[in-house]
Short mmCIF file of C-alpha atoms in Angstrom, two decimals:
data_model
loop_
_atom_site.label_atom_id
_atom_site.label_comp_id
_atom_site.label_asym_id
_atom_site.label_seq_id
_atom_site.Cartn_x
_atom_site.Cartn_y
_atom_site.Cartn_z
CA MET A 725 36.54 107.96 299.90
CA SER A 726 36.89 105.23 302.46
CA THR A 727 37.61 101.58 301.69
CA ARG A 728 36.40 98.55 303.58
CA SER A 729 38.09 95.18 303.45
CA SER A 730 35.98 92.65 301.60
CA GLY A 731 36.31 90.26 298.74
CA VAL A 732 35.10 92.71 296.10
CA GLY A 733 35.76 96.02 297.83
CA GLU A 734 33.05 98.40 298.96
CA TYR A 735 33.46 102.15 298.52
CA GLU A 736 31.56 105.16 299.75
CA LEU A 737 30.69 107.82 297.20
CA SER A 738 31.93 111.28 298.12
CA PRO A 739 29.23 113.98 298.42
CA VAL A 740 29.57 117.29 296.61
CA LYS A 741 28.50 120.85 297.37
CA PHE A 742 27.49 123.66 295.00
CA SER A 743 28.27 127.33 295.31
CA ARG A 744 25.30 129.54 296.04
CA LEU A 745 23.84 131.92 293.50
CA THR A 746 25.53 135.18 294.40
CA ARG A 747 23.18 138.01 295.30
CA ARG A 748 25.91 140.54 296.01
CA GLY A 749 25.10 144.03 294.79
CA VAL A 750 27.19 147.06 293.94
CA LEU A 751 26.70 148.76 297.31
CA LEU A 752 25.11 147.39 300.50
CA GLY A 753 23.52 144.53 298.60
CA LEU A 754 21.83 146.81 296.06
CA SER A 755 22.33 146.15 292.36
CA GLY A 756 23.12 148.85 289.84
CA SER A 757 19.50 149.20 288.72
CA GLN A 758 18.33 149.43 292.33
CA LEU A 759 20.90 152.14 293.08
CA ILE A 760 19.71 154.13 290.04
CA VAL A 761 16.09 153.98 291.20
CA VAL A 762 17.04 154.86 294.78
CA GLY A 763 19.20 157.71 293.49
CA ILE A 764 16.30 159.09 291.43
CA GLY A 765 14.05 159.00 294.49
CA ALA A 766 16.69 160.66 296.71
CA MET A 767 17.34 163.36 294.13
CA ALA A 768 13.62 164.09 293.79
CA LEU A 769 13.32 164.31 297.60
CA VAL A 770 16.24 166.73 297.95
CA VAL A 771 15.07 168.96 295.09
CA SER A 772 11.53 169.12 296.45
CA LEU A 773 12.79 170.09 299.93
CA TYR A 774 14.97 172.87 298.55
CA VAL A 775 12.28 174.22 296.22
CA GLY A 776 9.03 173.94 298.16
CA GLY A 777 9.96 172.83 301.65
CA GLY A 778 8.03 170.20 303.57
CA ALA A 779 4.75 171.02 301.83
CA SER A 780 6.12 169.78 298.50
CA LEU A 781 6.52 166.25 299.86
CA LEU A 782 2.88 165.60 299.05
CA TYR A 783 3.63 166.09 295.36
CA VAL A 784 6.72 163.85 295.25
CA ALA A 785 5.30 161.15 297.54
CA PRO A 786 3.92 159.05 294.63
CA LEU A 787 7.32 159.15 292.94
CA LEU A 788 9.07 158.16 296.16
CA LEU A 789 6.67 155.27 296.72
CA MET A 790 7.13 154.08 293.14
CA CYS A 791 10.93 154.19 293.46
CA ALA A 792 10.77 152.30 296.75
CA ALA A 793 8.49 149.65 295.25
CA LEU A 794 10.71 149.24 292.19
CA ALA A 795 13.83 148.88 294.32
CA TRP A 796 12.61 146.58 297.12
CA VAL A 797 9.39 144.79 296.15
CA SER A 798 9.97 141.29 294.74
CA VAL A 799 7.72 139.43 292.31
CA GLY A 800 8.60 135.92 291.20
CA GLY A 801 12.03 136.05 292.83
CA ARG A 802 13.03 139.31 291.10
CA LYS A 803 12.83 142.94 292.09
CA LEU A 804 10.35 145.03 290.12
CA VAL A 805 13.16 147.07 288.60
CA GLU A 806 14.66 143.84 287.19
CA TRP A 807 11.37 143.10 285.43
CA LEU A 808 11.44 146.42 283.54
CA PRO A 809 13.87 145.29 280.75
CA ILE A 810 11.96 142.03 280.28
CA VAL A 811 8.58 143.72 280.10
CA ALA A 812 9.92 146.48 277.82
CA ARG A 813 11.45 143.96 275.42
CA TRP A 814 8.26 141.89 275.47
CA GLY A 815 6.15 144.95 274.67
CA TRP A 816 8.49 145.97 271.86
CA ARG A 817 8.32 142.49 270.33
CA LEU A 818 4.55 142.38 270.80
CA THR A 819 3.98 145.66 268.98
CA GLY A 820 6.42 144.66 266.25
CA GLY A 821 4.71 141.33 265.56
CA GLN A 822 7.81 139.32 266.55
CA LEU A 823 5.95 136.84 268.75
CA LEU A 824 4.71 134.95 265.68
CA PHE A 825 6.82 133.07 263.17
CA ARG A 826 5.51 131.57 259.96
CA ARG A 827 7.79 129.97 257.44
CA ARG A 828 7.44 131.23 253.90
CA ILE A 829 7.42 127.90 252.13
CA VAL A 830 7.35 129.41 248.63
CA LYS A 831 10.36 131.64 249.31
CA PRO A 832 13.71 129.83 249.27
CA ARG A 833 16.16 130.58 252.07
CA PRO A 834 19.73 131.73 251.42
CA ALA A 835 22.20 128.90 251.03
CA GLY A 836 23.98 127.89 254.21
CA THR A 837 21.36 129.24 256.62
CA LEU A 838 19.24 127.41 259.17
CA ALA A 839 15.46 127.70 259.06
CA LEU A 840 15.16 128.76 262.71
CA PRO A 841 12.98 131.54 264.19
CA GLY A 842 13.96 134.58 266.21
CA ASP A 843 17.58 135.56 266.76
CA ALA A 844 18.64 132.00 265.82
CA ALA A 845 17.91 132.89 262.19
CA ARG A 846 21.37 134.45 261.96
CA LEU A 847 23.09 131.07 262.40
CA ARG A 848 25.02 129.66 259.45
CA GLN A 849 26.13 126.10 258.72
CA TRP A 850 29.54 125.00 257.56
CA VAL A 851 30.25 121.39 256.60
CA ASP A 852 33.84 120.44 257.35
CA VAL A 853 35.28 118.45 254.47
CA GLU A 854 37.89 116.56 256.49
CA SER A 855 35.72 115.39 259.41
CA GLY A 856 32.32 115.51 257.69
CA ALA A 857 30.87 117.27 260.75
CA VAL A 858 28.53 120.22 260.53
CA MET A 859 29.71 123.39 262.28
CA ILE A 860 27.28 126.14 263.24
CA HIS A 861 28.59 129.69 262.95
CA ASP A 862 27.07 132.52 264.97
CA PRO A 863 28.34 135.74 263.34
CA HIS A 864 27.07 137.99 266.16
CA GLN A 865 28.61 136.01 269.02
CA ALA A 866 31.66 135.02 266.91
CA THR A 867 31.42 131.32 267.81
CA LEU A 868 31.69 128.08 265.84
CA THR A 869 29.90 125.08 267.33
CA ALA A 870 30.17 121.31 266.79
CA VAL A 871 28.03 118.56 268.35
CA VAL A 872 28.83 114.97 269.28
CA GLY A 873 26.50 112.23 270.48
CA VAL A 874 27.48 110.40 273.66
CA THR A 875 26.35 107.03 275.01
CA HIS A 876 26.96 105.80 278.53
CA PRO A 877 25.68 103.17 280.97
CA ALA A 878 23.11 104.10 283.61
CA PHE A 879 25.00 105.98 286.32
CA ILE A 880 22.80 104.86 289.21
CA LEU A 881 23.32 101.18 288.32
CA LEU A 882 27.10 101.41 288.73
CA ASP A 883 28.89 100.53 291.95
CA PRO A 884 30.19 103.43 294.10
CA LEU A 885 33.77 102.97 292.88
CA ALA A 886 32.75 103.28 289.24
CA GLN A 887 30.53 106.26 290.03
CA GLN A 888 33.32 108.09 291.83
CA ARG A 889 35.74 107.34 289.00
CA ARG A 890 33.31 108.72 286.43
CA VAL A 891 32.68 111.86 288.47
CA THR A 892 36.42 112.49 288.74
CA SER A 893 36.91 111.82 285.04
CA TRP A 894 34.10 114.19 284.09
CA GLY A 895 35.80 116.86 286.19
CA ARG A 896 38.90 116.37 284.05
CA VAL A 897 36.79 116.84 280.91
CA LEU A 898 35.56 120.21 282.18
CA ALA A 899 39.08 121.13 283.29
CA THR A 900 40.26 120.45 279.74
CA ALA A 901 37.74 123.00 278.44
CA CYS A 902 39.00 125.55 280.97
CA ARG A 903 42.67 125.05 280.14
CA SER A 904 42.06 125.44 276.42
CA GLY A 905 41.29 129.14 276.61
CA ARG A 906 39.57 128.96 273.22
CA ILE A 907 36.27 127.35 274.27
CA ALA A 908 33.42 129.82 274.68
CA SER A 909 30.96 127.31 276.16
CA VAL A 910 30.24 123.60 276.57
CA GLN A 911 26.66 122.34 276.44
CA VAL A 912 25.55 118.97 277.80
CA MET A 913 22.03 118.07 276.68
CA GLU A 914 20.02 115.03 277.77
CA ARG A 915 16.58 114.53 276.24
CA THR A 916 13.81 111.97 276.40
CA LEU A 917 12.50 110.68 273.09
CA PRO A 918 9.69 108.32 272.18
CA ASP A 919 11.22 105.01 271.23
CA SER A 920 10.59 104.44 267.55
CA GLY A 921 10.85 100.65 267.93
CA LYS A 922 13.74 100.55 265.49
CA GLY A 923 15.95 98.57 267.87
CA LEU A 924 13.25 95.99 268.59
CA ALA A 925 12.44 95.64 264.91
CA ALA A 926 16.13 95.14 264.06
CA TRP A 927 16.50 92.47 266.74
CA TRP A 928 13.35 90.66 265.54
CA SER A 929 14.52 90.72 261.93
CA GLN A 930 17.88 89.19 262.91
CA HIS A 931 16.92 86.71 265.60
CA GLY A 932 13.19 86.09 265.18
CA SER A 933 11.58 83.18 263.38
CA GLN A 934 9.49 85.01 260.81
CA ASN A 935 6.99 82.62 259.30
CA ASP A 936 3.26 82.41 258.82
CA SER A 937 2.59 80.84 262.21
CA TRP A 938 0.21 82.43 264.66
CA THR A 939 2.99 82.91 267.24
CA SER A 940 5.29 84.71 264.81
CA THR A 941 2.53 86.96 263.51
CA THR A 942 1.32 87.88 267.00
CA TYR A 943 4.83 88.60 268.25
CA GLY A 944 5.59 90.81 265.25
CA GLU A 945 2.39 92.80 265.79
CA LEU A 946 3.26 93.20 269.48
CA ILE A 947 6.67 94.63 268.61
CA ASP A 948 5.10 97.04 266.12
CA ARG A 949 2.69 98.33 268.77
CA ALA A 950 4.96 98.31 271.83
CA GLY A 951 8.05 99.86 270.22
CA PRO A 952 6.77 103.39 269.64
CA ALA A 953 5.13 103.40 273.10
CA GLY A 954 8.49 103.16 274.86
CA GLU A 955 10.89 105.91 275.87
CA ARG A 956 14.62 106.35 275.48
CA HIS A 957 17.27 108.88 276.45
CA ALA A 958 19.79 110.59 274.16
CA SER A 959 22.76 112.73 275.20
CA THR A 960 24.91 115.18 273.26
CA VAL A 961 27.90 117.35 274.08
CA SER A 962 28.43 120.60 272.15
CA ILE A 963 31.52 122.81 272.18
CA ALA A 964 31.62 126.39 270.89
CA LEU A 965 34.90 127.86 269.71
CA ASP A 966 35.49 131.50 270.67
CA MET A 967 36.73 132.87 267.36
CA LYS A 968 37.98 136.09 268.97
CA ALA A 969 40.08 134.29 271.56
CA ALA A 970 41.37 131.88 268.89
CA SER A 971 42.00 134.58 266.26
CA ARG A 972 45.78 134.04 266.24
CA ALA A 973 45.42 130.28 265.81
CA ILE A 974 42.80 130.82 263.09
CA ARG A 975 45.15 133.10 261.14
CA ALA A 976 47.95 130.56 261.51
CA ALA A 977 45.64 127.85 260.10
CA GLY A 978 44.88 129.88 256.98
CA GLY A 979 42.22 132.30 258.22
CA GLY A 980 38.55 132.51 257.37
CA SER A 981 36.10 129.66 257.75
CA ARG A 982 38.67 127.00 256.87
CA GLY A 983 41.08 128.25 259.51
CA ALA A 984 38.33 128.36 262.15
CA ALA A 985 37.24 124.84 261.18
CA ALA A 986 40.84 123.61 261.53
CA VAL A 987 41.14 125.10 265.02
CA LEU A 988 37.78 123.65 266.02
CA ARG A 989 38.88 120.23 264.77
CA GLN A 990 41.76 120.37 267.24
CA GLU A 991 39.34 121.08 270.08
CA MET A 992 37.07 118.30 268.83
CA SER A 993 39.94 115.80 268.96
CA THR A 994 40.87 116.93 272.47
CA MET A 995 37.26 116.65 273.63
CA THR A 996 36.85 113.20 272.08
CA ALA A 997 39.95 111.93 273.88
CA ALA A 998 38.76 113.45 277.16
CA LEU A 999 35.31 111.86 276.82
CA ARG A 1000 36.80 108.44 276.14
CA ALA A 1001 39.10 108.83 279.14
CA ALA A 1002 35.96 109.52 281.20
CA ASP A 1003 34.53 106.10 280.25
CA LEU A 1004 32.03 107.69 277.86
CA SER A 1005 31.43 106.51 274.30
CA PRO A 1006 31.34 109.45 271.87
CA SER A 1007 30.01 108.80 268.40
CA ASP A 1008 31.17 110.57 265.29
CA TRP A 1009 30.61 114.32 265.30
CA LEU A 1010 27.15 115.03 263.98
CA GLU A 1011 26.67 115.47 260.27
CA PRO A 1012 24.06 117.88 258.82
CA GLY A 1013 21.40 115.16 258.60
CA ASP A 1014 21.88 114.10 262.24
CA LEU A 1015 21.60 117.67 263.50
CA ALA A 1016 18.56 118.26 261.28
CA VAL A 1017 16.72 115.37 262.95
CA ILE A 1018 17.47 116.80 266.41
CA LEU A 1019 16.24 120.28 265.47
CA ARG A 1020 13.12 118.95 263.78
CA SER A 1021 12.32 116.67 266.73
CA ALA A 1022 12.70 119.57 269.19
CA TYR A 1023 10.17 121.78 267.41
CA ASP A 1024 7.91 118.96 266.18
CA PRO A 1025 8.04 116.07 268.70
CA GLY A 1026 5.14 114.29 266.99
CA VAL A 1027 7.32 113.22 264.06
CA ALA A 1028 10.42 112.22 266.05
CA GLY A 1029 9.66 108.50 265.94
CA ALA A 1030 8.79 108.55 262.24
CA LEU A 1031 12.02 110.37 261.38
CA GLU A 1032 14.05 107.74 263.19
CA ARG A 1033 12.25 104.81 261.57
CA HIS A 1034 12.74 106.30 258.09
CA GLY A 1035 16.40 107.20 258.14
CA ASP A 1036 16.44 109.23 254.90
CA LEU A 1037 13.55 111.55 255.75
CA GLY A 1038 13.89 114.96 257.43
CA ARG A 1039 17.67 115.13 257.12
CA ASP A 1040 17.86 118.43 255.28
CA LEU A 1041 19.26 121.05 257.67
CA ALA A 1042 17.91 123.91 255.55
CA THR A 1043 14.31 122.81 256.26
CA ALA A 1044 14.72 121.37 259.76
CA GLY A 1045 13.21 124.36 261.56
CA PRO A 1046 9.57 124.81 262.56
CA VAL A 1047 6.76 125.78 260.21
CA ALA A 1048 5.05 127.98 262.82
CA VAL A 1049 5.99 129.34 266.26
CA SER A 1050 3.73 131.32 268.59
CA GLU A 1051 5.15 132.73 271.82
CA SER A 1052 3.13 133.71 274.88
CA TRP A 1053 4.21 135.17 278.21
CA SER A 1054 4.42 131.74 279.89
CA SER A 1055 5.05 129.25 277.07
CA VAL A 1056 5.80 128.81 273.39
CA ARG A 1057 4.02 126.69 270.79
CA SER A 1058 5.74 125.18 267.76
CA ASP A 1059 4.16 122.83 265.22
CA SER A 1060 2.81 119.84 267.18
CA ALA A 1061 3.66 120.75 270.80
CA HIS A 1062 3.58 123.37 273.53
CA HIS A 1063 6.81 124.05 275.41
CA CYS A 1064 7.79 125.65 278.69
CA VAL A 1065 11.34 126.38 279.87
CA LEU A 1066 12.39 126.28 283.53
CA TRP A 1067 15.61 127.70 284.91
CA VAL A 1068 17.44 125.91 287.74
CA SER A 1069 17.86 129.00 289.90
CA GLU A 1070 19.25 127.22 292.97
CA TRP A 1071 21.36 124.11 293.11
CA PRO A 1072 21.48 122.05 296.34
CA ARG A 1073 22.80 124.11 299.23
CA SER A 1074 23.76 121.06 301.31
CA LEU A 1075 26.01 118.11 300.57
CA VAL A 1076 24.50 115.80 297.95
CA TYR A 1077 25.72 112.78 296.04
CA PRO A 1078 26.47 112.97 292.29
CA GLY A 1079 23.26 111.15 291.37
CA PHE A 1080 21.03 113.76 292.98
CA LEU A 1081 19.39 114.67 289.64
CA ALA A 1082 17.90 111.18 289.23
CA PRO A 1083 14.30 112.32 290.03
CA VAL A 1084 14.49 114.86 287.19
CA LEU A 1085 16.36 112.80 284.61
CA LEU A 1086 14.75 109.41 285.19
CA GLY A 1087 11.14 110.41 285.63
CA SER A 1088 8.90 108.78 283.03
CA GLY A 1089 5.84 110.07 281.26
CA VAL A 1090 7.19 113.61 280.66
CA ARG A 1091 8.84 114.77 277.44
CA ARG A 1092 11.67 117.04 278.55
CA THR A 1093 15.16 118.20 277.64
CA PHE A 1094 17.71 118.94 280.35
CA THR A 1095 20.59 121.24 279.41
CA LEU A 1096 23.70 122.20 281.32
CA LEU A 1097 25.54 125.14 279.79
CA TYR A 1098 29.10 125.57 281.06
CA THR A 1099 31.02 128.81 280.47
CA PRO A 1100 34.74 128.18 281.15
CA MET A 1101 36.91 130.90 282.59
CA ARG A 1102 40.64 131.17 281.96
CA THR A 1103 42.80 130.75 285.04
CA ASP A 1104 44.05 134.34 285.05
CA GLN A 1105 40.55 135.71 284.46
CA ALA A 1106 39.11 133.50 287.21
CA ALA A 1107 41.84 134.63 289.64
CA ARG A 1108 41.08 138.30 288.92
CA ASP A 1109 37.36 137.71 289.35
CA ILE A 1110 37.89 135.96 292.69
CA ARG A 1111 40.15 138.76 293.95
CA LYS A 1112 37.53 141.30 292.91
CA LYS A 1113 34.78 139.41 294.71
CA LYS A 1114 36.87 139.10 297.88
CA THR A 1115 37.59 142.83 297.85
CA GLU A 1116 33.92 143.67 297.35
CA TYR A 1117 32.78 141.32 300.11
CA ILE A 1118 35.32 142.73 302.57
CA SER A 1119 34.48 146.34 301.70
CA ASP A 1120 30.73 145.65 301.95
CA ALA A 1121 31.25 144.02 305.35
CA ALA A 1122 33.22 147.06 306.57
CA GLN A 1123 30.52 149.40 305.27
CA ARG A 1124 27.77 147.40 307.01
CA GLN A 1125 29.73 147.43 310.24
CA ARG A 1126 30.21 151.19 309.96
CA ILE A 1127 26.47 151.87 309.65
CA GLY A 1128 25.51 149.23 312.20
CA GLN A 1129 23.92 146.74 309.78
CA ILE A 1130 24.06 143.11 310.87
CA GLU A 1131 25.68 140.62 308.50
CA ASP A 1132 23.44 137.64 307.83
CA ALA A 1133 24.40 134.00 307.29
CA GLN A 1134 23.80 134.09 303.52
CA GLN A 1135 26.47 136.73 302.99
CA SER A 1136 28.94 134.72 305.09
CA ALA A 1137 28.13 131.57 303.11
CA GLU A 1138 28.69 133.36 299.77
CA TYR A 1139 32.07 134.65 301.01
CA ASN A 1140 33.05 131.12 302.09
CA ASP A 1141 32.11 129.90 298.59
CA VAL A 1142 34.50 132.47 297.10
CA LEU A 1143 37.27 131.25 299.41
CA GLN A 1144 36.55 127.64 298.37
CA GLN A 1145 36.72 128.62 294.69
CA GLU A 1146 40.08 130.26 295.32
CA ALA A 1147 41.36 127.12 297.03
CA ASP A 1148 40.13 124.93 294.15
CA LEU A 1149 41.75 127.24 291.59
CA THR A 1150 45.03 127.11 293.51
CA SER A 1151 44.83 123.30 293.52
CA GLY A 1152 44.71 123.26 289.72
CA HIS A 1153 40.97 122.96 289.10
CA GLY A 1154 39.06 125.05 286.59
CA ILE A 1155 36.30 127.56 287.26
CA LEU A 1156 33.09 127.36 285.23
CA ARG A 1157 29.76 129.12 285.34
CA ALA A 1158 26.99 126.52 285.07
CA THR A 1159 23.44 127.27 283.89
CA GLY A 1160 20.72 124.63 284.09
CA LEU A 1161 17.65 124.75 281.84
CA ILE A 1162 14.74 122.31 281.50
CA ALA A 1163 12.49 122.42 278.43
CA VAL A 1164 9.18 120.61 278.96
CA SER A 1165 6.97 119.65 275.98
CA ALA A 1166 3.39 118.41 275.74
CA PRO A 1167 0.64 118.15 273.07
CA ASP A 1168 -1.69 120.69 274.76
CA LEU A 1169 -1.59 123.39 277.43
CA ASP A 1170 -3.34 121.38 280.16
CA GLU A 1171 -0.95 118.47 279.82
CA LEU A 1172 1.96 120.95 279.67
CA GLU A 1173 1.00 122.45 283.03
CA ARG A 1174 0.74 118.96 284.54
CA ALA A 1175 4.17 118.06 283.13
CA VAL A 1176 5.69 121.30 284.46
CA ALA A 1177 4.24 120.55 287.90
CA ASP A 1178 5.78 117.05 287.78
CA ILE A 1179 9.20 118.48 286.85
CA GLU A 1180 8.99 121.10 289.59
CA GLN A 1181 8.16 118.40 292.13
CA ALA A 1182 11.03 116.24 290.86
CA ALA A 1183 13.38 119.23 291.18
CA ILE A 1184 12.30 119.67 294.80
CA GLN A 1185 13.15 116.01 295.43
CA ALA A 1186 16.57 116.72 293.88
CA SER A 1187 17.03 119.69 296.30
CA CYS A 1188 16.90 122.17 293.42
CA GLU A 1189 14.81 125.29 292.87
CA THR A 1190 13.31 126.00 289.45
CA ARG A 1191 11.69 129.11 288.03
CA ARG A 1192 9.70 129.62 284.88
CA LEU A 1193 11.34 132.10 282.54
CA TRP A 1194 8.41 134.44 282.06
CA GLY A 1195 8.55 136.58 278.93
CA GLN A 1196 11.65 134.79 277.61
CA GLN A 1197 10.25 131.47 276.47
CA ALA A 1198 11.21 131.53 272.77
CA GLN A 1199 14.83 132.52 273.34
CA SER A 1200 15.11 130.17 276.30
CA PHE A 1201 13.72 127.27 274.28
CA SER A 1202 16.40 127.68 271.61
CA ALA A 1203 19.02 127.57 274.37
CA ALA A 1204 17.50 124.65 276.29
CA ALA A 1205 16.24 122.33 273.52
CA LEU A 1206 18.78 122.91 270.71
CA PRO A 1207 22.39 121.66 271.03
CA LEU A 1208 23.84 124.89 269.59
CA CYS A 1209 25.46 126.44 272.71
CA ARG A 1210 22.94 129.27 272.73
CA THR A 1211 22.74 131.66 275.67
CA VAL A 1212 19.76 133.29 277.39
#
């Protein structure tokens, strides 16, 4: 950051650079699945030559061509062999009738469960008596999650000094999650919501002159019509406690659900202090009614404004899930909207400034939810992973040199990223794996495709690459649109 002498002080915002998505394989750039397919083809070739000689190649040629296509032909940014698990799982769910969800309204759900479809049905709720916050327990992943709402001023309207200070402070928040060693993941979710007009109505009731005059009546009608037509942004931060990593602390706190809640409360206090130090304004940790409104609004966007205007409606977490969900290969439909989830497969490869996501986050006219899912790594684990990557890169480079294969610029750039991560870790920074997801919602399929095209164009302006998660829409939607620290 450079400073210029002036009365107020002008500062230049420091650009940042992201690590590339590693495409390093097990051997010579080939992944494990590719090596298996290539091995099957090589074995079939050798056996055919030993058994029938050169004439038998005609019989194994189709198998060899299929193995070569599976290993090296790409479709939608993935090799064909990488599509096999997705297609197989999709076919299994299709034959088992798992692509449709219908709530049984006459059958009561077990106490403490969430009315969510798919693998999210296993989630359980726990209301902490001391803090009043709702904690979501995932018994399969052994995590306990809490959610807090966050308010903040518009980042792009701040001066460069304030922007740089907030970027540095947010880095300390993420470093706090890494140093804890008990945090499984941190989810930052920013969503656009139709403005219910509640704020305008409250201001008019307090400051307006409400009488029977024509001016007062007209102004009140204008507020009633214009309020719900607006748009607002809401942000949440979710932290998931790794109950396996925190098992000793949980036993020391009394064990069971109460012990896990006590340990999570400690992490909640640490996160609240870190957010305030980053010039953010965290609210109280969400209670069951607050989380119920978020879940209901995600699956049924048409009632989001009504739920906000009537504060006591839709605040039962046991009934906050969708009534019906229908998943297709390219999208998912729930209640009053169609949804499509995009994965940010490539972050900017060149230097960008911290506000580079403005085209995606500030675009109007599209109902979307942007989620960043951070997976912290402990310092010792990150150091071992970096050493392993360095060894693999060096050994792969030696193997390529031995067989005469030329090393391209992408492999050199990925190795330089590993060296930069090692330098950052040595300097005291934390290492996190970041996953970006964008859930786009619209009332019908045609409008959904137009909204997806707008988001893809906005991502290009932000120097990002997005891909539609074909065949994984329902699971991806629960990870992208729900603040529950779900993974894909």
